Amino acid sequence: MSIAGTLAQTIEQRSAAHPKPDARLTYGTAGFRTKASLLESTCFRIGLIGALRSKSLGGKTVGLMVTASHNPEEDNGVKMVDARGEMLEASWEPICTAIANAATGEELVAELNKVVEQKSIDLSVPASVVYAYDTRPSSKPLAEAMVDGLGAFDTNVTDGGLLTTPQLHYLVLALNTQHEAQPYGSPTTEGYYAKLAGAYMSLMKGRPAPPPLIVDCANGVGTVSLKGLLAHLRDALVLYPVRTAVGQTGALNNGCGADFVKSKQRLPEGFEHEPNVHPGELLCSFDGDADRIMFYYLVGPATDPANFRMLDGDKIASLAADHLGELVHAANLDVNIGCVQTAYANGASTTYLEQRVPITCTPTGVKHLHHAAEKYDIGVYFEANGHGTVLFSEKAQRAISEADTSKMSPESAAAIAQLAAFAELINQTVGDAVSDMLMVLVILAMRGWGPREWDATYTDLPNKLVKVAVADRTQFRTTDAERRVTHPEGLQERIDALVAKYPSGRAFVRPSGTEDCVRVYAEAEKPEDVAELASATEALVKEFGA
Ligand code: NG1
Ligand code: ZN
């Protein structure tokens, strides 16, 4: 079976309406991502691929999301969500790249036919795709180009509208499991809010509501999601959403949002004038598509930058691993719990976690962490930048649901009930700022903790992340979960010699998967050492990358 005749003609004609710019695009860690003005043809074509991917899965629903997350407003991107709500299977990434870069309509059809053959796709299987987009001005028009591609294959298309990335992941899994014995949830945004709100309220039953929380929505789609959730939570949670200027030109991720807070290690711009920002109170920021969250607080007046304290993805992972580990222990369940990090995890968090749970280190990129977390019965994974979640394996879910609580101590029975509710509260498809926020609030409430107690679990080593421009970042190659460089040859030995000079020193370099740069990370016991180690490593990268 191949694409020929009228179908081939339709694809070529439609493709001509979405001309390909003179730019090579690659499907990377976060899908396609670049200036929005370059993406129309790619979005049309990913519509075609989405339809084929669904056909290849026997007509299961796949998702397409238009967003560039924390990147500037003028950027955009598109990524595919596979049928279990997870990231696109790796073997399809080069397929996406080849199709996006086909030079002519004819070549495009030829590339599509290669996929049909390679993946033995039955073209007569009806395709089903749900799509959504963020608040960027370019997002809706790009989604329309995608729909044009989907239409060429006569796909059953569901318009999810304005959604966060994790809401789309949820929808895909909910749609594909709706007729199974254990549906993931009702396949609507209302179903998503109801599931999260229901689990939150059951976990918080009999506990005082947490103190009001200020949420920086990055002027993005998280605003919409947070408002939807609040309507379901009524007075069980008081939130003050700020940076909610959805649609205001230039506002998205500008001086606010999780990435700004994490990379600048400071409050969002203007927070010192926010009426509800007080020392000692917990604050948080979402990123532009609300799949990341960063918590922070002040230990003194906001006007002094030295009073800022960050509670990042590593702190969230530690809190979750600790708490869920204690519940598993109290419930006396035969399930293991482990934690997955990347090389960017602060060394102090790794030392802390190592004393409590097994740890896996993977290369950067959520799909690597997600797959590694699936190897544990309960797998906690977070990138330091605040993207992560907790996965409950089938074994763990069964152990929880089949436990005979009538024969247990009240303490064990309560732990079982709480684990069951956490598995509902946590969006297990992908990192989700809203779901992660609720998880953190519940755990803090259960432990009677505020931000200070949470922060006191361990003290971050001072650290620095630097971007270095090089002639060709692909000449930098790494091994050992990106912790060591193999190429350019000789560089690693020089880094080793530098690192050895500083107590608790650690430094590594790797090419970015999303930007044209090499990233340098350094940490050490003393701030002045970090500054020295980072700039000396940066100098080495420049020397070897020239
Ligand atoms: P790159 O550009 O490959 O470093 C960045 C983040 C990743 C991940 C991806 C996808 C850092 C250091 N890197 O990847 O963690 O989130 O973007 O958005 O934060
Ligand atoms: Zn994001």
Coordinates of C-alpha atoms and ligand atoms in Angstrom, one line a residue:
M1 CA 0.0 0.0 0.0
S2 CA 1.3 3.4 -0.8
I3 CA 0.3 7.1 -1.2
A4 CA -0.5 7.6 -4.8
G5 CA -3.2 9.0 -7.2
T6 CA -5.6 11.5 -5.7
L7 CA -4.2 11.3 -2.2
A8 CA -0.7 12.1 -3.5
Q9 CA -2.2 15.0 -5.5
T10 CA -4.1 16.3 -2.5
I11 CA -1.0 16.3 -0.3
E12 CA 1.1 18.0 -3.0
Q13 CA -1.5 20.7 -3.6
R14 CA -2.0 21.4 0.1
S15 CA 1.7 21.4 0.6
A16 CA 2.1 24.1 -2.0
A17 CA -0.1 26.3 0.2
H18 CA 2.5 25.9 3.0
P19 CA 5.8 26.6 1.3
K20 CA 9.0 25.3 3.1
P21 CA 11.4 28.0 4.1
D22 CA 15.1 27.7 3.4
A23 CA 16.0 26.3 6.8
R24 CA 16.8 22.9 8.1
L25 CA 14.7 21.8 11.1
T26 CA 15.3 18.9 13.5
Y27 CA 12.9 17.1 15.7
G28 CA 14.8 17.3 19.0
T29 CA 14.2 16.9 22.7
A30 CA 11.3 19.3 22.6
G31 CA 10.0 18.5 19.1
F32 CA 10.6 21.2 16.5
R33 CA 11.4 24.5 17.9
T34 CA 12.5 27.7 16.2
K35 CA 11.2 31.2 15.1
A36 CA 7.5 30.9 14.6
S37 CA 7.8 32.5 11.1
L38 CA 9.7 29.4 9.9
L39 CA 7.2 26.8 11.2
E40 CA 4.1 26.8 8.9
S41 CA 5.3 24.1 6.5
T42 CA 6.5 22.0 9.4
C43 CA 3.2 22.2 11.2
F44 CA 1.3 21.2 8.0
R45 CA 3.7 18.3 7.7
I46 CA 3.5 17.2 11.3
G47 CA -0.3 17.0 10.7
L48 CA 0.5 14.5 8.0
I49 CA 2.8 12.5 10.3
G50 CA 0.4 12.6 13.2
A51 CA -2.2 10.9 11.0
L52 CA 0.3 8.3 9.9
R53 CA 1.4 7.7 13.5
S54 CA -2.2 7.2 14.6
K55 CA -2.7 4.7 11.7
S56 CA 0.5 2.9 12.6
L57 CA -1.0 2.4 16.1
G58 CA -4.2 0.9 14.7
G59 CA -6.1 4.2 14.9
K60 CA -5.3 5.1 18.5
T61 CA -5.4 8.8 19.3
V62 CA -2.1 10.7 19.3
G63 CA -1.7 14.4 20.3
L64 CA -0.1 17.4 18.6
M65 CA 0.9 20.4 20.7
V66 CA 1.9 23.8 19.4
T67 CA 4.1 25.6 21.9
A68 CA 7.6 26.8 22.5
S69 CA 7.3 26.5 26.3
H70 CA 9.6 28.9 28.1
N71 CA 11.2 30.3 24.9
P72 CA 10.5 33.9 23.8
E73 CA 7.1 34.8 22.4
E74 CA 8.3 35.1 18.8
D75 CA 9.4 31.4 18.9
N76 CA 7.2 28.5 18.5
G77 CA 7.3 24.7 18.2
V78 CA 5.4 21.6 17.7
K79 CA 5.6 18.2 19.3
M80 CA 3.8 14.9 19.2
V81 CA 2.3 13.0 22.1
D82 CA 2.1 9.2 21.7
A83 CA -0.9 7.1 22.5
R84 CA -0.1 6.4 26.2
G85 CA 0.3 10.1 26.8
E86 CA 4.1 9.9 26.6
M87 CA 6.6 11.6 24.3
L88 CA 6.9 10.4 20.7
E89 CA 8.7 7.0 20.2
A90 CA 12.3 7.7 19.4
S91 CA 12.3 5.9 16.0
W92 CA 9.8 8.5 14.7
E93 CA 12.0 11.5 15.5
P94 CA 14.3 11.1 12.4
I95 CA 11.1 10.4 10.4
C96 CA 9.7 13.8 11.5
T97 CA 13.0 15.5 10.6
A98 CA 13.1 13.9 7.1
I99 CA 9.5 14.9 6.3
A100 CA 9.9 18.4 7.6
N101 CA 12.9 18.9 5.4
A102 CA 11.6 17.4 2.1
A103 CA 12.3 20.1 -0.5
T104 CA 9.3 19.7 -2.8
G105 CA 5.8 18.3 -2.8
E106 CA 7.0 15.3 -4.7
E107 CA 9.8 14.6 -2.3
L108 CA 7.4 15.0 0.6
V109 CA 5.1 12.3 -0.8
A110 CA 8.2 10.1 -1.4
E111 CA 9.3 10.5 2.2
L112 CA 5.8 9.7 3.5
N113 CA 5.8 6.6 1.4
K114 CA 9.1 5.5 2.9
V115 CA 7.4 5.7 6.3
V116 CA 4.4 3.8 5.1
E117 CA 6.7 1.0 3.9
Q118 CA 9.1 1.1 6.8
K119 CA 6.4 1.0 9.4
S120 CA 4.0 -1.3 7.4
I121 CA 1.2 1.2 7.8
D122 CA -2.3 0.2 6.6
L123 CA -3.6 3.5 5.1
S124 CA -7.2 2.3 5.3
V125 CA -7.1 2.5 9.1
P126 CA -8.9 5.7 10.2
A127 CA -6.6 8.1 12.1
S128 CA -7.5 10.0 15.2
V129 CA -5.6 13.1 16.5
V130 CA -6.3 15.6 19.2
Y131 CA -4.4 18.9 19.1
A132 CA -3.9 21.9 21.3
Y133 CA -1.9 25.1 21.4
D134 CA -0.5 27.7 23.8
T135 CA -1.2 31.5 24.0
R136 CA 1.4 32.7 21.5
P137 CA -0.1 34.9 18.7
S138 CA 1.4 32.5 16.2
S139 CA 0.0 29.3 17.8
K140 CA -3.5 29.3 16.4
P141 CA -2.5 29.9 12.8
L142 CA 0.1 27.2 13.1
A143 CA -2.5 24.8 14.5
E144 CA -4.6 25.6 11.4
A145 CA -1.8 24.6 9.1
M146 CA -1.6 21.3 11.1
V147 CA -5.3 20.7 10.6
D148 CA -4.8 21.1 6.9
G149 CA -2.2 18.3 7.0
L150 CA -4.5 16.1 9.2
G151 CA -7.4 16.7 6.7
A152 CA -5.4 15.3 3.8
F153 CA -5.7 11.9 5.5
D154 CA -9.3 12.3 6.4
T155 CA -8.4 12.2 10.1
N156 CA -10.9 12.3 13.0
V157 CA -9.6 15.5 14.5
T158 CA -10.4 16.8 18.0
D159 CA -9.6 20.5 18.7
G160 CA -8.5 20.7 22.3
G161 CA -8.1 24.5 22.0
L162 CA -6.0 26.5 24.4
L163 CA -4.4 23.9 26.7
T164 CA -1.2 23.4 28.7
T165 CA 1.1 20.7 27.4
P166 CA 0.3 18.3 30.3
Q167 CA -3.4 18.8 29.8
L168 CA -3.0 17.5 26.2
H169 CA -0.9 14.5 27.4
Y170 CA -3.7 13.8 29.9
L171 CA -6.4 14.0 27.2
V172 CA -4.5 11.6 24.9
L173 CA -4.2 8.9 27.6
A174 CA -7.8 9.5 28.8
L175 CA -9.1 9.2 25.3
N176 CA -7.2 5.9 24.6
T177 CA -8.2 4.3 27.9
Q178 CA -11.8 5.5 28.1
H179 CA -13.2 2.0 27.2
E180 CA -10.7 0.1 29.3
A181 CA -11.4 -1.4 32.7
Q182 CA -9.2 1.3 34.3
P183 CA -9.8 4.6 32.4
Y184 CA -7.1 7.2 33.2
G185 CA -9.8 9.8 33.6
S186 CA -12.7 11.4 31.9
P187 CA -11.4 12.6 28.4
T188 CA -12.2 16.3 28.7
T189 CA -10.5 19.3 30.4
E190 CA -13.3 19.3 32.9
G191 CA -12.4 15.6 33.6
Y192 CA -8.8 16.7 34.2
Y193 CA -9.8 19.4 36.7
A194 CA -12.2 17.1 38.5
K195 CA -9.6 14.3 38.8
L196 CA -7.0 16.7 40.3
A197 CA -9.4 18.6 42.5
G198 CA -11.0 15.4 43.8
A199 CA -7.7 13.8 44.7
Y200 CA -6.5 17.1 46.3
M201 CA -9.6 17.4 48.4
S202 CA -9.5 13.8 49.6
L203 CA -5.8 14.2 50.7
M204 CA -6.6 17.5 52.4
K205 CA -9.7 16.3 54.2
G206 CA -9.6 17.3 57.9
R207 CA -6.5 19.5 57.4
P208 CA -6.5 23.3 57.4
A209 CA -6.2 24.8 53.9
P210 CA -2.6 25.8 53.1
P211 CA -1.6 29.5 53.3
P212 CA -2.5 31.4 50.1
L213 CA 0.0 30.8 47.4
I214 CA 1.1 33.4 44.8
V215 CA 1.4 31.7 41.4
D216 CA 3.3 33.4 38.6
C217 CA 1.6 32.1 35.4
A218 CA 4.3 33.5 33.1
N219 CA 1.5 35.4 31.2
G220 CA 0.8 32.1 29.5
V221 CA -1.7 29.2 29.2
G222 CA -1.1 28.1 32.8
T223 CA -3.4 31.1 33.7
V224 CA -6.3 29.3 31.9
S225 CA -5.5 25.9 33.5
L226 CA -5.2 27.4 37.0
K227 CA -8.5 29.2 36.7
G228 CA -10.2 26.0 35.5
L229 CA -8.8 24.2 38.5
L230 CA -9.8 26.9 41.0
A231 CA -13.4 26.6 39.9
H232 CA -13.4 23.0 41.0
L233 CA -11.5 23.6 44.3
R234 CA -13.9 26.2 45.6
D235 CA -12.5 27.3 49.0
A236 CA -10.2 24.3 49.6
L237 CA -7.3 26.3 48.2
V238 CA -6.6 30.1 48.0
L239 CA -4.3 31.1 45.1
Y240 CA -3.3 34.5 43.9
P241 CA -2.5 34.1 40.2
V242 CA -0.3 36.9 38.9
R243 CA 1.4 37.5 35.5
T244 CA -1.9 36.5 33.9
A245 CA -1.8 38.9 30.9
V246 CA -2.7 36.2 28.3
G247 CA -2.6 37.7 24.8
Q248 CA -0.8 40.9 25.8
T249 CA 1.9 41.3 23.2
G250 CA 5.4 40.7 24.5
A251 CA 4.3 39.6 27.9
L252 CA 4.8 35.8 27.7
N253 CA 7.8 34.5 29.7
N254 CA 9.0 38.1 29.8
G255 CA 10.7 38.8 33.2
C256 CA 8.7 36.1 34.8
G257 CA 8.1 32.3 34.6
A258 CA 9.9 29.2 35.9
D259 CA 12.8 29.5 33.5
F260 CA 13.5 33.1 34.3
V261 CA 13.4 32.4 38.1
K262 CA 15.7 29.3 37.7
S263 CA 18.2 30.7 35.4
K264 CA 18.5 34.2 37.0
Q265 CA 18.1 32.8 40.5
R266 CA 15.9 35.7 41.5
L267 CA 12.2 36.8 41.9
P268 CA 10.2 37.5 38.8
E269 CA 10.6 41.2 37.8
G270 CA 8.4 43.5 39.9
F271 CA 7.6 40.9 42.6
E272 CA 9.1 43.3 45.2
H273 CA 6.0 45.5 44.6
E274 CA 3.4 42.7 44.7
P275 CA 1.1 43.3 47.7
N276 CA 0.9 39.6 48.7
V277 CA 4.7 38.8 48.5
H278 CA 6.0 38.5 52.1
P279 CA 9.1 36.9 53.6
G280 CA 8.6 33.3 54.7
E281 CA 5.7 32.6 52.4
L282 CA 5.8 30.1 49.6
L283 CA 5.7 31.4 46.0
C284 CA 5.9 29.6 42.6
S285 CA 6.2 30.2 38.9
F286 CA 5.0 28.1 35.9
D287 CA 6.7 28.2 32.5
G288 CA 4.9 29.2 29.3
D289 CA 3.1 25.9 28.7
A290 CA 2.8 25.0 32.4
D291 CA 4.8 21.7 32.4
R292 CA 7.5 23.1 34.7
I293 CA 7.2 24.7 38.2
M294 CA 9.7 26.5 40.4
F295 CA 9.0 27.3 44.0
Y296 CA 10.9 29.9 46.0
Y297 CA 10.6 32.2 49.1
L298 CA 12.2 35.1 50.8
V299 CA 14.1 35.1 54.1
G300 CA 13.9 38.9 54.4
P301 CA 12.8 42.0 52.4
A302 CA 12.3 41.5 48.7
T303 CA 14.5 44.5 47.9
D304 CA 17.6 42.6 48.9
P305 CA 18.5 39.9 46.3
A306 CA 20.4 38.0 48.9
N307 CA 17.1 37.1 50.6
F308 CA 15.9 35.0 47.7
R309 CA 15.8 31.2 48.2
M310 CA 14.9 28.7 45.4
L311 CA 13.1 25.4 45.9
D312 CA 13.8 23.8 42.5
G313 CA 13.1 20.5 40.8
D314 CA 15.7 18.7 42.9
K315 CA 14.0 20.0 46.1
I316 CA 10.6 18.8 44.7
A317 CA 12.0 15.4 43.9
S318 CA 13.5 15.1 47.4
L319 CA 10.3 16.1 49.0
A320 CA 8.2 13.6 46.9
A321 CA 10.7 10.7 47.2
D322 CA 10.9 11.2 51.0
H323 CA 7.2 11.5 51.5
L324 CA 6.0 8.7 49.2
G325 CA 8.9 6.5 50.5
E326 CA 7.5 7.0 54.1
L327 CA 4.0 6.2 52.9
V328 CA 5.2 3.0 51.2
H329 CA 7.0 2.0 54.4
A330 CA 4.0 2.8 56.6
A331 CA 1.7 0.8 54.2
N332 CA 4.1 -2.1 54.4
L333 CA 4.0 -2.6 50.6
D334 CA 6.4 -4.7 48.6
V335 CA 7.1 -1.9 46.1
N336 CA 10.4 -0.1 45.5
I337 CA 10.7 3.6 45.0
G338 CA 13.6 5.3 43.1
C339 CA 14.5 8.7 41.8
V340 CA 15.8 9.8 38.4
Q341 CA 18.0 12.9 37.9
T342 CA 20.3 14.4 35.3
A343 CA 23.8 15.7 35.6
Y344 CA 22.2 19.2 36.3
A345 CA 20.8 18.0 39.7
N346 CA 22.6 19.8 42.5
G347 CA 25.2 17.6 44.1
A348 CA 23.7 18.2 47.5
S349 CA 20.4 16.8 46.4
T350 CA 22.1 13.7 45.0
T351 CA 23.9 13.2 48.3
Y352 CA 20.7 13.7 50.2
L353 CA 18.6 11.3 48.0
E354 CA 21.3 8.6 47.8
Q355 CA 21.0 8.1 51.6
R356 CA 17.3 7.3 51.1
V357 CA 16.5 5.8 47.7
P358 CA 18.2 4.3 44.7
I359 CA 19.1 7.0 42.1
T360 CA 19.5 6.8 38.3
C361 CA 21.3 9.5 36.3
T362 CA 20.2 9.9 32.7
P363 CA 21.0 12.3 29.8
T364 CA 19.1 15.6 29.7
G365 CA 15.5 15.5 28.2
V366 CA 12.4 14.4 29.9
K367 CA 11.9 11.2 27.7
H368 CA 15.2 9.8 29.1
L369 CA 14.1 10.5 32.7
H370 CA 10.6 9.1 32.1
H371 CA 11.9 5.8 30.7
A372 CA 14.3 5.4 33.5
A373 CA 11.6 6.1 36.1
E374 CA 9.4 3.4 34.6
K375 CA 12.0 0.9 35.8
Y376 CA 11.0 1.5 39.4
D377 CA 7.7 0.5 41.0
I378 CA 7.3 4.1 42.0
G379 CA 9.6 6.3 40.0
V380 CA 10.1 10.0 40.9
Y381 CA 11.8 12.1 38.2
F382 CA 12.6 15.8 38.0
E383 CA 14.9 17.9 36.1
A384 CA 16.5 20.7 38.2
N385 CA 14.5 23.2 36.1
G386 CA 11.3 22.0 37.6
H387 CA 10.0 19.5 35.0
G388 CA 9.0 16.2 36.4
T389 CA 6.5 13.9 37.9
V390 CA 6.0 10.6 39.7
L391 CA 5.1 7.3 37.9
F392 CA 3.2 4.5 39.6
S393 CA 3.8 1.2 37.8
E394 CA 1.1 -1.3 37.2
K395 CA 2.6 -3.4 40.0
A396 CA 2.5 -0.5 42.4
Q397 CA -1.1 0.5 41.4
R398 CA -2.2 -3.1 41.9
A399 CA -0.5 -3.4 45.3
I400 CA -2.2 -0.3 46.4
S401 CA -5.7 -1.1 45.1
E402 CA -5.6 -4.8 46.2
A403 CA -4.3 -4.2 49.7
D404 CA -6.7 -5.6 52.3
T405 CA -6.9 -2.5 54.5
S406 CA -9.4 -4.3 56.9
K407 CA -6.5 -6.4 58.2
M408 CA -4.1 -3.5 58.6
S409 CA -3.3 -1.0 61.4
P410 CA -5.2 2.3 60.9
E411 CA -1.8 3.9 60.1
S412 CA -1.1 1.5 57.3
A413 CA -4.6 1.7 56.0
A414 CA -4.4 5.5 55.9
A415 CA -1.0 5.3 54.1
I416 CA -2.6 3.1 51.4
A417 CA -5.5 5.5 50.9
Q418 CA -3.1 8.4 50.6
L419 CA -0.9 6.6 48.1
A420 CA -4.0 5.8 46.0
A421 CA -5.0 9.5 46.1
F422 CA -1.4 10.7 45.2
A423 CA -1.5 8.4 42.2
E424 CA -4.7 10.3 41.1
L425 CA -3.4 13.7 42.0
I426 CA -0.1 13.3 40.0
N427 CA -0.3 13.7 36.3
Q428 CA 1.7 10.5 35.4
T429 CA 1.9 11.2 31.7
V430 CA 4.4 14.1 31.9
G431 CA 5.6 17.0 34.2
D432 CA 2.6 19.2 35.1
A433 CA 3.0 22.5 36.9
V434 CA -0.6 22.5 38.3
S435 CA -0.5 18.8 39.4
D436 CA 3.0 19.2 40.9
M437 CA 1.9 22.3 42.7
L438 CA -0.9 20.5 44.4
M439 CA 1.4 17.6 45.3
V440 CA 3.8 19.9 47.0
L441 CA 1.1 21.7 48.9
V442 CA -0.4 18.4 50.1
I443 CA 3.0 17.0 51.2
L444 CA 3.9 20.3 53.0
A445 CA 0.5 20.3 54.7
M446 CA 0.9 16.6 55.8
R447 CA 4.3 17.3 57.3
G448 CA 3.3 20.6 58.8
W449 CA 6.0 22.3 56.9
G450 CA 6.5 25.8 55.4
P451 CA 9.2 26.7 52.9
R452 CA 11.9 27.0 55.5
E453 CA 11.4 23.5 56.8
W454 CA 11.4 22.2 53.2
D455 CA 14.5 24.1 52.3
A456 CA 16.3 22.9 55.5
T457 CA 16.4 19.3 54.2
Y458 CA 19.7 20.1 52.5
T459 CA 21.6 23.1 51.4
D460 CA 22.2 23.5 47.6
L461 CA 25.9 23.7 46.6
P462 CA 26.5 27.1 44.9
N463 CA 26.3 26.5 41.1
K464 CA 26.4 28.2 37.8
L465 CA 25.1 27.4 34.3
V466 CA 26.7 29.2 31.3
K467 CA 25.9 29.2 27.6
V468 CA 29.0 29.2 25.3
A469 CA 28.8 29.9 21.6
V470 CA 31.1 27.6 19.6
A471 CA 31.7 27.1 15.8
D472 CA 30.1 23.7 15.7
R473 CA 28.4 22.3 18.8
T474 CA 28.1 18.8 17.3
Q475 CA 31.9 18.3 17.7
F476 CA 31.2 18.1 21.5
R477 CA 30.2 14.5 22.3
T478 CA 29.5 13.1 25.7
T479 CA 29.3 9.8 27.6
D480 CA 28.3 8.6 31.1
A481 CA 24.9 10.4 31.1
E482 CA 26.5 13.5 29.7
R483 CA 28.8 13.8 32.7
R484 CA 32.0 13.4 30.6
V485 CA 33.1 14.6 27.2
T486 CA 34.8 12.2 24.8
H487 CA 35.2 14.8 22.0
P488 CA 37.0 17.1 21.4
E489 CA 39.7 14.8 22.6
G490 CA 41.8 16.1 25.5
L491 CA 39.1 18.4 26.9
Q492 CA 37.9 16.1 29.6
E493 CA 41.4 15.7 31.1
R494 CA 41.7 19.5 31.3
I495 CA 38.3 19.7 33.0
D496 CA 39.3 17.0 35.5
A497 CA 42.4 18.9 36.4
L498 CA 40.4 22.1 37.0
V499 CA 37.7 20.4 39.1
A500 CA 40.3 18.8 41.3
K501 CA 41.3 22.2 42.6
Y502 CA 38.0 23.0 44.4
P503 CA 36.3 21.3 47.4
S504 CA 33.1 19.6 46.3
G505 CA 33.9 20.8 42.8
R506 CA 32.0 19.4 39.8
A507 CA 31.8 20.7 36.2
F508 CA 30.6 19.2 32.9
V509 CA 29.9 20.5 29.4
R510 CA 27.4 19.3 26.8
P511 CA 25.9 20.5 23.6
S512 CA 22.4 21.9 24.0
G513 CA 19.6 19.9 22.3
T514 CA 17.4 23.0 21.9
E515 CA 19.8 25.9 21.3
D516 CA 22.9 26.5 19.3
C517 CA 25.3 26.5 22.2
V518 CA 27.4 24.4 24.5
R519 CA 26.3 24.5 28.2
V520 CA 28.8 24.6 31.0
Y521 CA 27.6 23.6 34.5
A522 CA 29.8 24.1 37.6
E523 CA 29.3 23.7 41.3
A524 CA 31.5 23.9 44.3
E525 CA 31.4 24.5 48.1
K526 CA 32.3 28.2 47.9
P527 CA 30.6 30.7 45.6
E528 CA 33.9 32.3 44.6
D529 CA 35.2 28.8 43.6
V530 CA 32.1 28.3 41.4
A531 CA 32.6 31.5 39.6
E532 CA 36.3 30.6 38.9
L533 CA 35.5 27.0 37.9
A534 CA 32.7 28.1 35.6
S535 CA 34.7 30.7 33.8
A536 CA 37.8 28.5 33.5
T537 CA 35.7 25.7 32.1
E538 CA 34.0 28.1 29.7
A539 CA 37.5 29.2 28.6
L540 CA 38.4 25.6 27.9
V541 CA 35.2 25.1 25.8
K542 CA 36.1 28.2 23.8
E543 CA 39.7 26.9 23.3
F544 CA 38.6 23.5 22.1
G545 CA 35.6 24.7 20.2
A546 CA 37.3 27.4 18.2
Ligands
NG1_1 P1 19.0 21.6 26.4 O1 18.9 22.8 25.6 O2 19.3 20.4 25.7 O3 20.0 21.9 27.5 C1 16.8 22.3 27.8 C2 16.9 22.0 29.3 C3 16.4 20.6 29.5 C4 15.0 20.3 28.9 C5 15.0 20.8 27.4 C6 13.6 20.8 26.8 C7 18.5 22.7 30.9 C8 20.0 22.7 31.3 N1 18.2 22.1 29.8 O4 17.6 21.3 27.1 O5 16.4 20.3 30.8 O6 14.0 20.9 29.6 O7 15.5 22.2 27.3 O8 12.8 21.9 27.1 O9 17.7 23.1 31.7
ZN2 ZN 7.5 23.9 29.2

